[in-house]
Amino acid sequence: MKRATKTLIVALGGNALIRKGQKGTIEEQFENLKLPIRQIARLSRKYKIIITHGNGPQVGNLLLQQENCHTVPKLPLEILVAQTQGQIGYMIESTLDSELMELGINTQPLVSLISYVVVDENDPAFKNPLKPIGPVYSEKEAASVPYPMRKTAKGYRRVVVSPKPVSIVEKREIKKLIEMNFIVICCGGGGIPVIREGRAFQGIDAVIDKDLAGAKLAEEVGADIFLIATDVQGVALNYGGKNQKFLRSVTLEQAERYIKEGHFAPGSMKPKIEAAMQFVLDCGGRSVITSLEDIEQAVAGKAGTEVIQDVLELPDGESKT
Ligand code: ADP
Ligand code: MG
C-alpha cells in the first residue's frame, strides 16, 4: 500500500511523443515516451500521480488526414480531440504499465479517463485562433494553405481557437481514483471542449491548451505539485535571442512583468507560465516548468523553472532568480 500523500500532476507536451525533426511515426512516439514515463513510474513510489498530455501535433495530423479523404464524412474538432485522448492515453498507459513492471511494481492500478472540459461559449478566444496544431510548415508552404496560420517559435503552424478551461467535468471521479491510489491519465489534449446547455453538454470546435487545463485540474482535484514537461529546460528571457537566459525561478510579480514585456510566445510558453502562475496564486501549490529529461530532478527542486510567490521559497534553498 502506497503511503504517498502528495499528489503530483505531470503535464506532458506533444513533443514527449514527437521530438523536433522527427516525422512522428508510431515507433518514434512509443520510443520517445519511455524517457518521461520511466521517471513518472519511479516517482509513483513517492507520489500519487496524475498524467495529462498535449495533442497539438496529433490532432493537427488527424485533421489533415480527414481533410485529404473525401470518401467518409468529416468529423468536428471536438471528436478529433476525443480520438487523441484515446490514442495517446493508450500509448501512455501501455508504456507506463511496462515501465512499472520493469521496476517490479506489479500491483499499481492505472487508468486513462475520457475527460470533458467545460468552456465558456462567450470566451473571446473564439474570435481569434491562437493555438498551434499539426506539422510545421515553411513560409512558402504556409502561404498556400486554406486555413489560419501563425509563425511560432518552431516555424509556421496552423492555428485553431483555444478557449480557457472553466471546469473539469469528471473532477469528482478523478479525485476518487486518486484517493484509491490509481495513477490517472486524464484531460488529454486539454480535454474534450464542451459548453453547458442546461444540464447537458455540447461539444464545440476548439482545442483547449493542455497546460491551462492541467492547472484547472490541479486546482479542482487539490494537487500539491503541478509539473509541466516540455522540450526546453525551462523558462527563458529573450528566448532564441542573443541575451537568452534560462531562469531557475520566477516570482509571480516578475512573471507578470515578463509577460507584459513579451518574453513568452502565445500558444507555447505563455500558457505554461500562466498555468503555473494560476496554480501558485490560487492554490498555493508548487509549479515547475522543466524538460522531459529532468522531471525527477525538477520534482526534487534541482532543475527547471519554479514559479514562486516570492524569492525566499525555492525548494533547494537557492534564492536567486
Ligand atoms: P509543448 O508541446 O510541450 O506544450 P510548446 O511548443 O507548446 O511545447 O512549448 C514549448 C516551446 O515554447 C519551446 O520549444 C520554445 O520554442 C517555446 N518558447 C517560447 N517562448 C519561450 C521562452 N521564453 N522560454 C522558453 N521557451 C519558449
Ligand atoms: Mg504547448
Coordinates of C-alpha atoms and ligand atoms in Angstrom, one line a residue:
M1 CA 0.0 0.0 0.0
K2 CA 1.4 3.4 -1.0
R3 CA 2.0 5.8 1.8
A4 CA 2.2 8.8 -0.5
T5 CA 0.1 11.7 0.5
K6 CA 1.1 14.3 -2.0
T7 CA -0.4 14.4 -5.5
L8 CA 1.8 15.3 -8.4
I9 CA 0.3 16.3 -11.8
V10 CA 2.7 15.9 -14.8
A11 CA 1.6 17.7 -18.0
L12 CA 3.5 16.1 -20.9
G13 CA 3.9 18.2 -24.1
G14 CA 3.0 16.9 -27.5
N15 CA 6.8 16.6 -28.1
A16 CA 7.0 13.9 -25.4
L17 CA 5.8 11.9 -28.3
I18 CA 7.2 13.6 -31.4
R19 CA 10.6 15.3 -31.0
K20 CA 12.0 18.1 -33.1
G21 CA 12.9 16.9 -36.6
Q22 CA 11.1 13.6 -36.4
K23 CA 8.3 12.5 -38.7
G24 CA 6.2 11.2 -35.9
T25 CA 5.9 7.5 -36.8
I26 CA 4.2 5.4 -34.2
E27 CA 7.5 3.7 -33.4
E28 CA 9.1 7.1 -32.7
Q29 CA 6.3 8.1 -30.5
F30 CA 6.4 5.0 -28.4
E31 CA 10.2 5.2 -28.1
N32 CA 10.0 8.9 -27.0
L33 CA 7.5 8.2 -24.3
K34 CA 9.9 5.9 -22.4
L35 CA 12.0 8.9 -21.2
P36 CA 9.3 10.8 -19.3
I37 CA 7.2 7.7 -18.4
R38 CA 10.2 5.8 -16.8
Q39 CA 10.7 8.8 -14.4
I40 CA 7.0 9.0 -13.6
A41 CA 7.0 5.3 -12.8
R42 CA 9.8 5.8 -10.3
L43 CA 8.0 8.9 -8.9
S44 CA 4.9 6.8 -8.3
R45 CA 6.7 5.2 -5.4
K46 CA 6.6 8.5 -3.6
Y47 CA 3.6 10.4 -5.0
K48 CA 0.1 10.0 -6.1
I49 CA 0.2 10.6 -9.8
I50 CA -2.0 12.3 -12.4
I51 CA -0.7 12.5 -16.0
T52 CA -2.1 14.9 -18.5
H53 CA -0.8 15.4 -22.0
G54 CA -1.0 17.6 -25.1
N55 CA -2.2 16.6 -28.5
G56 CA -1.2 19.5 -30.8
P57 CA 0.8 17.5 -33.4
Q58 CA -1.6 14.5 -33.2
V59 CA -4.9 16.4 -33.5
G60 CA -3.5 18.5 -36.3
N61 CA -2.4 15.4 -38.2
L62 CA -5.8 13.8 -37.8
L63 CA -7.4 17.0 -39.2
L64 CA -5.1 16.8 -42.2
Q65 CA -5.8 13.1 -42.7
Q66 CA -9.5 13.7 -42.8
E67 CA -9.2 16.8 -45.0
N68 CA -7.4 14.7 -47.5
C69 CA -10.0 11.9 -47.5
H70 CA -13.3 12.5 -49.4
T71 CA -15.0 9.1 -49.1
V72 CA -16.2 9.3 -45.5
P73 CA -18.0 12.0 -43.5
K74 CA -15.8 14.6 -41.8
L75 CA -15.7 14.8 -38.0
P76 CA -15.7 18.0 -35.9
L77 CA -12.6 19.0 -34.0
E78 CA -14.0 18.0 -30.6
I79 CA -14.4 14.4 -31.9
L80 CA -10.7 14.5 -33.1
V81 CA -9.7 15.7 -29.6
A82 CA -11.6 12.7 -28.2
Q83 CA -9.8 10.4 -30.6
T84 CA -6.4 11.8 -29.5
Q85 CA -7.3 11.2 -25.8
G86 CA -7.9 7.6 -26.7
Q87 CA -4.8 7.3 -28.8
I88 CA -2.3 9.0 -26.6
G89 CA -4.0 7.7 -23.4
Y90 CA -3.5 4.1 -24.7
M91 CA 0.2 4.9 -25.6
I92 CA 1.0 6.4 -22.2
E93 CA -0.9 3.7 -20.3
S94 CA 0.8 0.8 -22.0
T95 CA 4.2 2.4 -21.7
L96 CA 3.6 3.1 -18.0
D97 CA 2.5 -0.4 -17.5
S98 CA 5.7 -1.8 -19.0
E99 CA 7.9 0.6 -17.0
L100 CA 6.1 -0.2 -13.7
M101 CA 6.6 -3.9 -14.4
E102 CA 10.3 -3.3 -15.2
L103 CA 10.6 -1.6 -11.7
G104 CA 8.9 -4.6 -10.1
I105 CA 5.8 -2.6 -9.3
N106 CA 3.2 -5.1 -10.3
T107 CA 0.1 -4.1 -8.4
Q108 CA -0.2 -0.4 -9.2
P109 CA -3.6 0.3 -10.7
L110 CA -3.8 2.8 -13.6
V111 CA -6.5 4.1 -15.9
S112 CA -7.0 6.6 -18.7
L113 CA -10.1 8.6 -18.5
I114 CA -12.0 10.2 -21.3
S115 CA -12.5 13.8 -19.9
Y116 CA -14.6 16.7 -20.9
V117 CA -13.7 20.2 -20.0
V118 CA -16.3 23.0 -19.9
V119 CA -15.5 26.2 -21.7
D120 CA -17.5 29.5 -21.9
E121 CA -19.2 30.0 -25.3
N122 CA -18.6 33.7 -24.9
D123 CA -14.9 33.3 -24.4
P124 CA -13.2 36.0 -26.6
A125 CA -10.8 33.3 -27.8
F126 CA -13.5 32.0 -30.2
K127 CA -12.8 35.1 -32.3
N128 CA -9.0 34.7 -32.5
P129 CA -7.4 31.4 -33.3
L130 CA -4.0 31.2 -31.4
K131 CA -3.4 27.5 -30.7
P132 CA -0.8 25.9 -33.0
I133 CA -1.6 22.3 -34.1
G134 CA -0.2 19.8 -36.7
P135 CA 3.0 19.9 -38.6
V136 CA 5.4 22.8 -39.0
Y137 CA 5.5 24.5 -42.5
S138 CA 7.9 26.7 -44.3
E139 CA 6.9 30.3 -45.0
K140 CA 6.2 29.4 -48.7
E141 CA 4.0 26.3 -47.8
A142 CA 2.2 28.4 -45.2
A143 CA 1.2 31.0 -47.8
S144 CA -0.7 28.4 -49.9
V145 CA -2.8 26.6 -47.3
P146 CA -6.5 27.4 -46.9
Y147 CA -6.7 27.8 -43.1
P148 CA -5.4 30.3 -40.5
M149 CA -1.6 30.0 -39.9
R150 CA 0.8 31.7 -37.5
K151 CA 4.5 32.0 -37.2
T152 CA 5.6 30.2 -34.0
A153 CA 9.0 29.6 -32.4
K154 CA 9.1 26.3 -34.3
G155 CA 8.0 27.7 -37.7
Y156 CA 4.6 28.3 -39.4
R157 CA 1.7 26.3 -38.0
R158 CA -2.0 26.0 -38.4
V159 CA -3.9 27.6 -35.5
V160 CA -7.3 26.9 -34.1
V161 CA -9.4 28.6 -31.4
S162 CA -8.5 27.8 -27.8
P163 CA -10.9 28.9 -25.1
K164 CA -10.0 28.9 -21.4
P165 CA -10.9 25.8 -19.4
V166 CA -13.7 26.6 -16.9
S167 CA -14.1 23.3 -15.1
I168 CA -13.2 19.6 -15.5
V169 CA -16.5 17.6 -15.7
E170 CA -15.0 14.4 -14.2
K171 CA -13.2 16.1 -11.3
R172 CA -15.0 14.0 -8.6
E173 CA -14.3 10.7 -10.4
I174 CA -10.6 11.7 -10.8
K175 CA -10.3 12.6 -7.1
K176 CA -11.9 9.3 -6.1
L177 CA -9.5 7.3 -8.3
I178 CA -6.5 9.2 -6.8
E179 CA -7.7 8.6 -3.3
M180 CA -7.9 4.9 -4.3
N181 CA -4.2 5.2 -5.4
F182 CA -4.8 4.8 -9.1
I183 CA -2.5 6.6 -11.5
V184 CA -4.9 8.6 -13.6
I185 CA -4.3 9.7 -17.2
C186 CA -6.9 12.4 -17.9
C187 CA -7.8 15.7 -19.6
G188 CA -5.6 14.7 -22.6
G189 CA -5.3 17.3 -25.3
G190 CA -6.7 19.8 -22.8
G191 CA -9.9 17.8 -22.5
I192 CA -12.8 17.5 -24.9
P193 CA -14.2 21.0 -25.1
V194 CA -17.9 21.3 -24.2
I195 CA -20.3 24.1 -23.4
R196 CA -23.2 23.7 -21.0
E197 CA -26.7 23.6 -22.4
G198 CA -29.0 23.5 -19.4
R199 CA -28.0 20.3 -17.6
A200 CA -26.4 18.7 -20.7
F201 CA -23.1 19.3 -22.5
Q202 CA -22.5 20.1 -26.1
G203 CA -19.1 19.5 -27.8
I204 CA -17.6 22.6 -29.5
D205 CA -15.0 23.1 -32.3
A206 CA -11.8 24.0 -30.4
V207 CA -8.6 22.7 -28.7
I208 CA -8.1 23.7 -25.1
D209 CA -4.5 24.4 -24.1
K210 CA -3.4 21.4 -22.0
D211 CA -1.3 23.5 -19.6
L212 CA -4.2 25.6 -18.7
A213 CA -6.4 22.5 -18.4
G214 CA -3.7 21.0 -16.2
A215 CA -3.7 23.9 -13.9
K216 CA -7.5 23.8 -13.6
L217 CA -7.3 20.0 -12.9
A218 CA -4.6 20.6 -10.3
E219 CA -6.9 23.2 -8.6
E220 CA -10.1 21.1 -8.8
V221 CA -8.6 17.8 -7.5
G222 CA -6.4 19.6 -4.9
A223 CA -3.0 18.6 -6.2
D224 CA 0.3 19.6 -4.5
I225 CA 2.7 19.8 -7.4
F226 CA 2.0 20.8 -10.9
L227 CA 4.9 20.0 -13.3
I228 CA 4.9 20.9 -17.0
A229 CA 7.4 18.9 -19.0
T230 CA 8.4 20.2 -22.4
D231 CA 11.3 20.3 -24.9
V232 CA 13.2 23.2 -23.3
Q233 CA 15.0 23.2 -19.9
G234 CA 12.7 25.9 -18.5
V235 CA 11.6 29.4 -19.0
A236 CA 13.9 31.8 -20.7
L237 CA 14.1 35.6 -21.1
N238 CA 14.9 36.7 -24.6
Y239 CA 14.2 33.2 -25.8
G240 CA 16.1 32.4 -29.1
G241 CA 17.8 35.8 -28.9
K242 CA 21.4 36.8 -28.1
N243 CA 20.7 37.5 -24.5
Q244 CA 18.7 34.3 -23.9
K245 CA 18.8 33.5 -20.2
F246 CA 17.0 30.5 -18.6
L247 CA 15.6 31.2 -15.1
R248 CA 15.7 28.8 -12.1
S249 CA 12.8 30.6 -10.5
V250 CA 10.5 33.4 -11.2
T251 CA 8.2 35.2 -8.8
L252 CA 4.6 35.9 -9.7
E253 CA 5.4 39.6 -9.9
Q254 CA 8.4 39.1 -12.2
A255 CA 6.4 36.7 -14.4
E256 CA 3.7 39.2 -14.8
R257 CA 6.2 41.8 -15.9
Y258 CA 8.0 39.4 -18.3
I259 CA 4.6 38.5 -19.9
K260 CA 3.9 42.2 -20.5
E261 CA 7.4 42.6 -21.9
G262 CA 6.6 39.8 -24.4
H263 CA 9.1 37.2 -23.4
F264 CA 6.7 34.3 -23.8
A265 CA 5.2 33.3 -27.1
P266 CA 1.4 32.8 -27.1
G267 CA 0.3 29.2 -27.8
S268 CA 3.6 27.8 -26.4
M269 CA 5.4 29.3 -23.3
K270 CA 2.9 31.9 -22.4
P271 CA 0.1 29.4 -21.4
K272 CA 2.7 27.4 -19.5
I273 CA 3.7 30.4 -17.4
E274 CA 0.1 31.5 -17.0
A275 CA -0.9 28.0 -15.9
A276 CA 1.9 27.7 -13.4
M277 CA 1.2 31.2 -12.0
Q278 CA -2.5 30.3 -11.7
F279 CA -1.8 27.2 -9.6
V280 CA 0.7 29.0 -7.3
L281 CA -1.6 32.1 -6.9
D282 CA -5.0 30.4 -6.4
C283 CA -3.9 27.2 -4.6
G284 CA -0.5 27.9 -3.0
G285 CA 0.8 24.8 -4.7
R286 CA 4.2 24.2 -6.3
S287 CA 4.6 24.8 -10.1
V288 CA 7.6 23.9 -12.1
I289 CA 8.3 24.0 -15.9
T290 CA 11.1 21.7 -17.0
S291 CA 12.4 19.4 -19.7
L292 CA 11.3 15.9 -20.4
E293 CA 14.8 14.7 -19.3
D294 CA 14.6 16.4 -15.9
I295 CA 11.2 15.5 -14.5
E296 CA 12.6 13.8 -11.4
Q297 CA 15.2 16.5 -10.9
A298 CA 12.6 19.2 -11.1
V299 CA 10.3 17.4 -8.5
A300 CA 13.4 17.4 -6.3
G301 CA 13.8 21.2 -6.8
K302 CA 17.0 20.8 -8.7
A303 CA 16.0 21.6 -12.3
G304 CA 13.5 23.6 -14.4
T305 CA 12.0 27.0 -13.6
E306 CA 10.0 27.2 -10.4
V307 CA 7.2 29.7 -10.2
I308 CA 7.2 31.1 -6.7
Q309 CA 5.3 33.6 -4.6
D310 CA 8.5 35.4 -3.6
V311 CA 12.3 34.9 -3.7
L312 CA 12.7 33.1 -0.3
E313 CA 10.9 30.0 -1.4
L314 CA 13.0 27.9 -3.8
P315 CA 12.8 24.3 -2.6
D316 CA 16.5 23.5 -2.7
G317 CA 17.4 26.6 -0.7
E318 CA 18.6 28.7 -3.7
S319 CA 17.2 32.2 -3.6
K320 CA 18.4 33.7 -6.9
T321 CA 16.2 34.2 -9.9
Ligands
ADP1 P1 4.6 21.5 -25.6 O1 4.2 20.6 -26.7 O2 5.4 20.9 -24.5 O3 3.4 22.3 -25.0 P2 5.3 24.1 -26.9 O4 5.9 24.1 -28.2 O5 3.8 24.4 -26.8 O6 5.5 22.6 -26.2 O7 6.1 25.0 -25.9 C1 7.5 24.9 -25.7 C2 8.2 25.8 -26.6 O8 8.0 27.2 -26.2 C3 9.7 25.7 -26.7 O9 10.1 24.7 -27.6 C4 10.1 27.1 -27.2 O10 10.3 27.0 -28.6 C5 8.9 28.0 -26.9 N1 9.2 29.2 -26.2 C6 8.6 30.4 -26.5 N2 9.0 31.3 -25.6 C7 9.8 30.7 -24.7 C8 10.6 31.2 -23.6 N3 10.5 32.4 -23.2 N4 11.3 30.3 -22.9 C9 11.4 29.0 -23.3 N5 10.7 28.5 -24.4 C10 10.0 29.3 -25.1
MG2 MG 2.0 23.6 -26.0

